[in-house]
Amino acid sequence: MAPQTCAICQKAKAMVKRPKTGEQICRECFFYVFETEVHNTITQANLFKPGDRVAIGASGGKDSTVLAYVMKMLNERYQYGLELFLLSIDEGITGYRDDSLETVKRNQQQYDMPLKILSYDELYGWTMDAIVSQVGRKNNCTFCGVFRRQALDRGAAMLNVDHIVTGHNADDIAETVLMNIMRGDIARLGRCTSICTQGEDTIRRSKPFKYAYEKEIVMYAYFKKLDYFSTECIYSPDAYRGHARVFLKDLEAARPSAIIDIIHSGEAFEVREEVKATQRVQQVCQRCGYMSSNALCKACTLLEGLERGMANSGITDRARKKLDAEGPAPDNLRTIPFFKPPSGGPLIAIESVS
Amino acid sequence: MSTDSNTMFLKIEFGGGLELLFSNQRSHRITIPSTVPADNNTSVTTKDAASPATRPADVTYLLHHLRDHLLKEREELFMENGTVRPGILVLINDTDWELEGEGEYLLKDGDEIVLISTLHGG
Ligand SMILES: [Zn+2]
Ligand SMILES: [Zn+2]
């Protein structure tokens, strides 16, 4: 096959075929269009204002590594005026998270950004290793998901940031749309495609890579020689998401626009008023102050089950009744520190770049 | 570079977690025959490949060779329907293989092939 010339600059040899458009472009033009599309996503959604403190949820994986690199570059190139931080959650998974945190620590040096690592152990008193040894490998992802969400918000509050950005890409969002359809979770369908979400008193979260294809993120990381970590979580057989992912990749192989088309389908679902009415009103957890739709937040419920040796009480109603029958929670029960939403000035000292 | 015109020398690089299926080793240097059986059978020798049904070695043959000789576990995570599983990116001398004819690209001595999984966590 004769080498193709770049469709944009008409000079250099084409090296990438863009999945979104089929365009054949050179390496330099690829960098430029990738970065510019992320910039356009950010400006069209008005994600930031000058002076915002923004935490990048950093796992050491490809998406968040590329996100940190691109956020730093765009912040300088277009003078967003943001103060950027790296925020990592240490779930306490030996042989997985400890290695990926080493990558994040290198990113801290490479990108010259302050890093905060918050662990499940310090927040909840339980590592994922300890949780798995008690609950087994069936519901462990439920614990991890609930604990991670709250840990990210709490880490962000400690950094006193206004905003968390995460590396969720177009493929991830399309996958979530498919899963919500298959589960009949229409209420979540519209929400999962929104670029920015905000609860009652939680910190804004957004996804600057909402329209970035996974293929382009990986190509970008490869051509830029970015340092990222890639291994599957050792406890993560989220089989359902795995099937959705394989199905999506098959669709993409047949028709690359499938990913964007699915996102647009999710966006087009308007949640009707009577469906919205069944969503519960937000309140604050009596025990830890985190936002919750019940008297106790999910994390406090799960933690109480762990502490009282009945881990399933946070998962099934039957186990919950059994726990309630044993009486109220003891006074000396380990609880999560009370949640303080951010309010001027960092609440804790952060590790700065040495 | 190979001195023998019946074989060629290739540099293979795995990334994105794909190396975990290949003895957790990212870089491999391999030698494959220049002419290969049309049915992608990788167990016959170069001499046997002089039989009638042969073709020049291409990337499709290389994928079969990697599966049969280098892969250590879970071949279903590497190949599907005679090609790489969807979600694995292939670069030929740093160019997206979709621009080079994918599996039909005819290999040359000294080519560098990079295979990256996009399926591992973000
Ligand atoms: Zn160009
Ligand atoms: Zn709580």
Coordinates of C-alpha atoms and ligand atoms in Angstrom, one line a residue:
Chain A
M1 CA 0.0 0.0 0.0
A2 CA 1.4 3.4 -0.9
P3 CA 1.8 5.7 2.0
Q4 CA -1.1 8.2 2.4
T5 CA -0.6 11.9 2.9
C6 CA -2.1 13.6 5.9
A7 CA -5.7 14.9 5.1
I8 CA -5.0 18.0 7.2
C9 CA -1.5 19.4 6.4
Q10 CA -1.2 17.6 3.1
K11 CA 2.5 17.2 3.8
A12 CA 3.5 14.5 6.3
K13 CA 2.8 10.8 6.1
A14 CA -0.6 9.8 7.6
M15 CA -0.1 7.6 10.6
V16 CA -3.5 7.4 12.3
K17 CA -7.0 6.7 11.0
R18 CA -9.4 8.5 13.2
P19 CA -12.2 6.2 14.3
K20 CA -14.7 9.1 14.5
T21 CA -14.3 10.4 11.0
G22 CA -12.2 8.0 9.1
E23 CA -9.7 10.8 8.4
Q24 CA -6.1 9.7 7.8
I25 CA -3.8 12.1 9.5
C26 CA -0.1 12.6 10.6
R27 CA 1.2 12.4 14.1
E28 CA 1.5 16.2 14.7
C29 CA -2.0 16.9 13.2
F30 CA -3.4 14.1 15.4
F31 CA -2.0 15.7 18.5
Y32 CA -3.4 19.0 17.5
V33 CA -6.9 17.8 16.7
F34 CA -7.1 15.6 19.8
E35 CA -6.1 18.4 22.1
T36 CA -8.4 20.9 20.3
E37 CA -11.4 18.7 20.5
V38 CA -10.9 18.3 24.3
H39 CA -10.5 22.1 24.5
N40 CA -13.8 22.5 22.6
T41 CA -15.6 20.1 24.8
I42 CA -14.4 22.1 27.9
T43 CA -15.3 25.5 26.5
Q44 CA -18.6 24.5 24.9
A45 CA -19.8 23.1 28.3
N46 CA -18.3 26.0 30.2
L47 CA -16.7 23.5 32.6
F48 CA -14.3 25.9 34.3
K49 CA -13.8 29.5 35.3
P50 CA -10.5 31.3 36.0
G51 CA -9.2 30.6 39.5
D52 CA -11.0 27.2 39.8
R53 CA -9.2 24.6 41.8
V54 CA -9.5 21.3 39.9
A55 CA -8.6 17.8 41.0
I56 CA -7.8 15.2 38.4
G57 CA -9.0 11.8 39.6
A58 CA -5.7 9.8 38.9
S59 CA -5.5 6.1 38.8
G60 CA -2.2 5.7 37.0
G61 CA -4.1 4.1 34.1
K62 CA -4.1 5.4 30.5
D63 CA -7.2 7.7 30.6
S64 CA -6.3 9.6 33.7
T65 CA -2.6 9.8 32.7
V66 CA -3.5 11.3 29.3
L67 CA -6.1 13.6 31.0
A68 CA -3.5 15.0 33.4
Y69 CA -1.1 15.6 30.6
V70 CA -3.7 17.3 28.3
M71 CA -5.3 19.3 31.2
K72 CA -1.8 20.7 32.1
M73 CA -1.1 21.5 28.4
L74 CA -4.5 23.2 27.7
N75 CA -4.4 25.1 31.0
E76 CA -1.1 26.7 29.8
R77 CA -2.0 27.0 26.1
Y78 CA -5.4 28.6 26.6
Q79 CA -4.8 30.2 30.0
Y80 CA -7.7 28.7 31.8
G81 CA -6.2 30.0 35.0
L82 CA -6.8 26.7 36.8
E83 CA -5.0 25.3 39.8
L84 CA -4.6 21.6 39.1
F85 CA -4.2 18.7 41.6
L86 CA -3.8 15.0 41.3
L87 CA -6.2 13.0 43.6
S88 CA -5.7 9.3 43.9
I89 CA -7.7 6.8 45.9
D90 CA -5.8 3.9 47.5
E91 CA -8.3 1.0 47.8
G92 CA -5.6 -1.2 49.5
I93 CA -5.3 -3.9 46.9
T94 CA -1.8 -5.5 47.1
G95 CA -0.1 -6.0 43.8
Y96 CA -2.6 -3.8 41.9
R97 CA -3.1 -0.4 43.5
D98 CA 0.3 -0.2 45.1
D99 CA 1.9 -0.5 41.6
S100 CA -0.4 1.9 39.9
L101 CA 0.2 4.5 42.7
E102 CA 3.9 4.3 41.9
T103 CA 2.9 5.5 38.4
V104 CA 0.8 8.3 39.8
K105 CA 3.8 9.4 42.0
R106 CA 5.9 9.5 38.8
N107 CA 3.2 11.6 37.1
Q108 CA 3.3 14.0 40.0
Q109 CA 7.0 14.6 39.2
Q110 CA 6.5 14.6 35.5
Y111 CA 3.6 17.0 35.5
D112 CA 4.7 19.1 38.5
M113 CA 1.3 18.9 40.2
P114 CA 0.5 18.4 43.9
L115 CA -0.8 14.9 44.7
K116 CA -3.1 13.8 47.4
I117 CA -3.6 10.1 48.1
L118 CA -6.5 9.1 50.3
S119 CA -6.8 5.5 51.3
Y120 CA -9.8 3.3 52.2
D121 CA -7.8 2.3 55.2
E122 CA -7.5 5.8 56.7
L123 CA -11.1 6.7 55.8
Y124 CA -13.0 3.5 56.6
G125 CA -10.5 1.5 58.5
W126 CA -10.7 -1.3 55.9
T127 CA -8.6 -2.1 52.9
M128 CA -10.1 -3.9 49.9
D129 CA -7.9 -6.8 50.7
A130 CA -9.5 -7.0 54.2
I131 CA -13.0 -6.5 52.8
V132 CA -12.5 -9.3 50.3
S133 CA -11.2 -11.6 53.0
Q134 CA -14.5 -11.0 54.9
V135 CA -17.1 -10.8 52.1
G136 CA -15.5 -13.0 49.4
R137 CA -15.4 -12.2 45.7
K138 CA -19.1 -11.8 45.1
N139 CA -20.2 -8.4 46.3
N140 CA -16.7 -6.8 46.7
C141 CA -17.2 -4.5 43.7
T142 CA -20.3 -3.0 45.5
F143 CA -18.2 -2.1 48.5
C144 CA -15.4 -0.7 46.3
G145 CA -17.8 1.4 44.1
V146 CA -19.6 3.0 47.0
F147 CA -16.4 3.6 49.0
R148 CA -14.5 5.0 46.0
R149 CA -17.3 7.5 45.1
Q150 CA -17.4 8.9 48.6
A151 CA -13.6 8.8 49.0
L152 CA -13.1 11.0 45.8
D153 CA -15.5 13.6 47.2
R154 CA -13.8 13.6 50.6
G155 CA -10.4 13.8 49.0
A156 CA -11.6 16.7 46.9
A157 CA -13.0 18.4 50.0
M158 CA -9.6 18.0 51.8
L159 CA -7.9 19.6 48.8
N160 CA -10.6 22.3 48.9
V161 CA -11.2 22.0 45.2
D162 CA -14.2 23.1 43.3
H163 CA -14.2 20.4 40.7
I164 CA -13.1 16.8 40.0
V165 CA -12.4 15.8 36.4
T166 CA -12.2 12.1 35.6
G167 CA -10.8 10.2 32.6
H168 CA -14.1 8.6 31.5
N169 CA -14.0 8.4 27.7
A170 CA -16.6 8.0 24.9
D171 CA -16.3 4.2 25.0
D172 CA -16.9 4.2 28.8
I173 CA -19.9 6.4 28.5
A174 CA -21.4 4.4 25.6
E175 CA -20.9 1.3 27.7
T176 CA -22.7 2.8 30.7
V177 CA -25.6 3.8 28.4
L178 CA -25.9 0.2 27.2
M179 CA -25.8 -1.1 30.7
N180 CA -28.4 1.3 31.9
I181 CA -30.7 0.3 29.0
M182 CA -30.2 -3.4 29.7
R183 CA -31.0 -2.8 33.4
G184 CA -34.0 -0.7 32.6
D185 CA -32.5 2.2 34.6
I186 CA -34.0 5.0 32.6
A187 CA -33.5 7.6 35.3
R188 CA -29.8 7.1 35.1
L189 CA -29.7 7.1 31.3
G190 CA -29.8 10.8 30.8
R191 CA -27.6 11.5 33.8
C192 CA -24.8 9.1 32.7
T193 CA -24.2 11.0 29.5
S194 CA -24.1 14.5 31.0
I195 CA -20.6 16.0 30.9
C196 CA -20.9 17.6 34.3
T197 CA -22.9 16.4 37.4
Q198 CA -23.4 17.9 40.7
G199 CA -25.3 16.6 43.7
E200 CA -26.8 18.8 46.5
D201 CA -23.6 19.7 48.2
T202 CA -21.0 17.6 46.5
I203 CA -18.2 18.8 44.3
R204 CA -18.8 19.2 40.6
R205 CA -17.6 16.2 38.5
S206 CA -16.9 16.3 34.9
K207 CA -15.6 14.3 32.0
P208 CA -13.5 16.3 29.5
F209 CA -12.9 13.1 27.5
K210 CA -16.7 12.5 26.9
Y211 CA -16.2 12.6 23.2
A212 CA -12.7 11.2 23.0
Y213 CA -12.4 7.6 21.7
E214 CA -10.4 5.1 23.6
K215 CA -8.4 4.3 20.5
E216 CA -7.3 7.9 20.2
I217 CA -6.4 8.1 23.9
V218 CA -4.2 5.0 23.6
M219 CA -2.6 6.2 20.4
Y220 CA -2.0 9.6 22.0
A221 CA -0.3 8.0 25.0
Y222 CA 1.7 5.7 22.7
F223 CA 3.0 8.5 20.4
K224 CA 3.7 10.8 23.4
K225 CA 5.4 7.9 25.3
L226 CA 3.3 8.7 28.4
D227 CA 4.0 6.6 31.4
Y228 CA 0.9 4.6 32.4
F229 CA 0.0 1.4 34.2
S230 CA -2.3 -1.3 32.8
T231 CA -3.5 -4.3 34.7
E232 CA -6.9 -5.4 35.5
C233 CA -7.9 -5.1 39.1
I234 CA -7.3 -8.5 40.7
Y235 CA -10.8 -8.5 42.3
S236 CA -12.7 -7.0 39.4
P237 CA -14.7 -9.6 37.6
D238 CA -17.4 -7.1 36.8
A239 CA -18.8 -9.6 34.3
Y240 CA -21.7 -7.5 33.2
R241 CA -19.6 -4.5 32.2
G242 CA -17.2 -6.9 30.5
H243 CA -19.9 -8.2 28.2
A244 CA -21.1 -4.7 27.4
R245 CA -17.6 -3.8 26.6
V246 CA -17.0 -6.7 24.2
F247 CA -20.3 -6.0 22.5
L248 CA -19.4 -2.4 22.1
K249 CA -16.0 -3.2 20.6
D250 CA -17.7 -5.6 18.1
L251 CA -20.1 -2.8 17.1
E252 CA -17.2 -0.3 16.8
A253 CA -15.3 -2.8 14.6
A254 CA -18.3 -2.9 12.2
R255 CA -19.1 0.8 12.3
P256 CA -16.8 3.2 14.2
S257 CA -19.4 5.8 14.7
A258 CA -21.4 3.4 16.9
I259 CA -19.9 4.8 20.1
I260 CA -20.9 8.4 19.4
D261 CA -24.3 7.3 18.1
I262 CA -24.9 5.4 21.4
I263 CA -23.9 8.5 23.5
H264 CA -26.3 10.6 21.4
S265 CA -29.1 8.1 22.0
G266 CA -28.5 8.4 25.7
E267 CA -28.6 12.1 25.5
A268 CA -31.8 12.1 23.6
F269 CA -33.7 10.3 26.4
E270 CA -35.6 12.9 28.3
V271 CA -36.6 11.8 31.7
R272 CA -40.3 12.5 32.1
E273 CA -41.6 14.1 35.3
E274 CA -43.4 11.1 36.8
V275 CA -40.2 9.1 36.4
K276 CA -38.2 11.8 38.1
A277 CA -40.7 11.9 41.0
T278 CA -39.7 8.4 42.0
Q279 CA -36.1 9.5 42.5
R280 CA -35.6 10.2 46.2
V281 CA -35.0 13.6 47.7
Q282 CA -31.4 14.1 48.8
Q283 CA -30.6 14.5 52.5
V284 CA -27.6 14.3 54.7
C285 CA -26.4 11.1 56.4
Q286 CA -27.1 11.3 60.1
R287 CA -23.9 9.5 60.9
C288 CA -21.2 11.0 58.6
G289 CA -22.8 14.1 57.0
Y290 CA -22.3 12.9 53.5
M291 CA -25.2 13.4 51.1
S292 CA -27.6 10.5 51.1
S293 CA -31.1 9.5 50.0
N294 CA -31.7 7.7 53.3
A295 CA -31.0 8.3 57.0
L296 CA -27.7 6.5 56.6
C297 CA -25.6 6.8 53.5
K298 CA -24.6 3.7 51.6
A299 CA -21.0 3.8 52.8
C300 CA -22.1 4.0 56.5
T301 CA -24.5 1.1 55.9
L302 CA -21.8 -1.1 54.3
L303 CA -19.3 -0.1 57.0
E304 CA -21.7 -1.0 59.8
G305 CA -22.2 -4.5 58.3
L306 CA -18.5 -5.0 58.0
E307 CA -17.8 -3.9 61.6
R308 CA -20.6 -6.0 63.0
G309 CA -19.5 -9.1 61.1
M310 CA -22.6 -9.1 58.9
A311 CA -21.3 -7.7 55.7
N312 CA -24.3 -8.6 53.6
S313 CA -26.6 -6.4 55.6
G314 CA -25.7 -3.5 53.3
I315 CA -26.6 -5.6 50.3
T316 CA -29.7 -7.6 50.9
D317 CA -32.9 -6.7 52.8
R318 CA -33.0 -10.1 54.5
A319 CA -29.5 -9.6 55.9
R320 CA -30.4 -6.1 56.9
K321 CA -33.5 -7.3 58.9
K322 CA -31.3 -9.8 60.7
L323 CA -28.8 -7.1 61.6
D324 CA -31.6 -4.8 62.9
A325 CA -33.0 -7.7 64.9
E326 CA -29.7 -7.8 66.8
G327 CA -30.4 -4.2 68.1
P328 CA -29.1 -0.8 67.2
A329 CA -25.5 -0.1 66.3
P330 CA -23.2 -0.2 69.3
D331 CA -21.9 3.2 70.5
N332 CA -18.3 2.3 69.9
L333 CA -18.9 1.4 66.3
R334 CA -16.2 2.7 63.9
T335 CA -17.6 5.4 61.8
I336 CA -16.5 7.6 58.9
P337 CA -15.2 11.1 59.9
F338 CA -17.8 13.8 59.5
F339 CA -17.9 15.2 56.0
K340 CA -17.0 18.9 55.6
P341 CA -17.8 20.4 52.3
P342 CA -15.0 22.6 51.0
S343 CA -15.0 26.2 52.3
G344 CA -12.0 28.4 51.6
G345 CA -8.4 27.4 52.1
P346 CA -7.1 23.8 52.1
L347 CA -8.2 21.8 55.1
I348 CA -5.1 19.6 55.1
A349 CA -1.5 19.8 54.1
I350 CA -0.9 18.3 50.7
E351 CA 2.3 16.7 49.4
S352 CA 3.9 19.3 47.1
V353 CA 6.4 18.5 44.4
S354 CA 9.8 18.1 45.9
Chain B
M1 CA 18.7 -7.8 9.8
S2 CA 18.5 -11.3 8.6
T3 CA 21.2 -12.5 6.2
D4 CA 19.1 -15.5 5.1
S5 CA 16.6 -14.5 2.4
N6 CA 14.2 -17.3 3.4
T7 CA 13.5 -15.8 6.8
M8 CA 12.9 -12.4 8.2
F9 CA 13.6 -10.8 11.4
L10 CA 10.9 -8.8 13.3
K11 CA 10.7 -6.7 16.4
I12 CA 7.5 -7.2 18.3
E13 CA 6.3 -4.9 21.1
F14 CA 3.3 -5.5 23.4
G15 CA 1.6 -2.8 25.5
G16 CA -1.5 -1.8 27.4
G17 CA -1.5 -5.0 29.5
L18 CA -1.3 -7.3 26.4
E19 CA 2.2 -8.2 27.5
L20 CA 0.7 -10.1 30.4
L21 CA -0.4 -12.8 28.0
F22 CA 3.2 -13.0 26.6
S23 CA 5.3 -13.9 29.7
N24 CA 4.9 -10.3 30.9
Q25 CA 7.6 -9.3 28.5
R26 CA 7.1 -6.2 26.4
S27 CA 9.8 -6.6 23.7
H28 CA 10.4 -9.7 21.6
R29 CA 12.6 -10.4 18.6
I30 CA 11.5 -13.1 16.3
T31 CA 12.3 -14.8 13.1
I32 CA 9.6 -16.0 10.7
P33 CA 9.8 -17.6 7.2
S34 CA 9.4 -15.1 4.3
T35 CA 7.1 -17.5 2.5
V36 CA 4.4 -19.2 4.5
P37 CA 1.6 -21.8 4.1
A38 CA -1.6 -20.2 2.8
D39 CA -3.6 -21.8 5.6
N40 CA -1.5 -20.0 8.3
N41 CA -0.2 -23.3 9.7
T42 CA 2.8 -22.2 11.7
S43 CA 4.0 -25.6 12.7
V44 CA 5.6 -26.6 9.3
T45 CA 9.2 -25.7 8.6
T46 CA 10.4 -23.2 6.0
K47 CA 11.4 -26.0 3.6
D48 CA 7.9 -27.4 3.7
A49 CA 6.5 -24.0 2.8
A50 CA 7.8 -24.6 -0.7
S51 CA 4.7 -26.7 -1.3
P52 CA 2.2 -25.2 -3.8
A53 CA -0.2 -23.3 -1.5
T54 CA 2.1 -20.6 -0.1
R55 CA 2.1 -16.8 0.1
P56 CA 4.5 -14.1 1.3
A57 CA 4.4 -13.6 5.1
D58 CA 1.8 -11.0 6.1
V59 CA 0.5 -9.7 9.4
T60 CA -2.3 -12.3 9.5
Y61 CA 0.4 -15.0 9.5
L62 CA 2.4 -13.1 12.1
L63 CA -0.7 -13.0 14.4
H64 CA -1.0 -16.8 14.1
H65 CA 2.7 -17.2 14.8
L66 CA 2.5 -15.1 17.9
R67 CA -0.5 -17.1 19.1
D68 CA 1.1 -20.4 18.4
H69 CA 4.7 -19.7 19.6
L70 CA 4.7 -16.8 22.0
L71 CA 1.4 -16.6 23.7
K72 CA 1.4 -18.2 27.2
E73 CA -2.3 -18.0 28.2
R74 CA -5.9 -17.1 27.3
E75 CA -5.7 -17.0 23.5
E76 CA -9.3 -15.8 23.4
L77 CA -8.1 -12.5 24.8
F78 CA -5.7 -12.1 21.8
M79 CA -7.4 -13.5 18.7
E80 CA -10.9 -13.9 17.4
N81 CA -12.1 -14.9 13.9
G82 CA -8.6 -15.1 12.5
T83 CA -7.5 -11.6 13.5
V84 CA -6.8 -9.6 16.7
R85 CA -9.7 -9.2 19.1
P86 CA -11.5 -5.9 18.8
G87 CA -10.0 -3.4 21.2
I88 CA -6.3 -4.4 20.4
L89 CA -4.5 -1.7 18.4
V90 CA -1.8 -2.7 15.9
L91 CA 0.9 -0.4 14.6
I92 CA 3.3 -1.2 11.8
N93 CA 6.5 0.8 12.0
D94 CA 4.5 3.3 14.1
T95 CA 1.7 3.6 11.7
D96 CA -1.9 2.6 12.4
W97 CA -2.3 -0.8 10.7
E98 CA -5.7 0.4 9.3
L99 CA -3.6 2.6 6.9
E100 CA -1.4 -0.3 5.9
G101 CA -3.9 -2.9 4.8
E102 CA -4.3 -4.5 8.3
G103 CA -3.7 -8.3 8.1
E104 CA -2.8 -8.2 4.4
Y105 CA 0.3 -6.0 4.9
L106 CA 3.3 -7.9 3.6
L107 CA 6.0 -8.0 6.1
K108 CA 9.6 -6.8 5.4
D109 CA 12.7 -7.8 7.1
G110 CA 13.3 -5.5 10.1
D111 CA 9.6 -4.4 10.5
E112 CA 8.5 -3.3 13.9
I113 CA 5.0 -4.4 15.0
V114 CA 3.4 -2.9 18.1
L115 CA 0.3 -4.4 19.6
I116 CA -1.5 -2.5 22.4
S117 CA -4.6 -3.5 24.4
T118 CA -7.1 -0.7 25.0
L119 CA -9.2 -3.0 27.2
H120 CA -7.4 -2.5 30.5
G121 CA -8.7 -0.1 33.1
G122 CA -8.4 3.7 32.9
Ligands
ZN1 ZN -0.6 16.5 9.1
ZN2 ZN -22.7 8.2 56.1

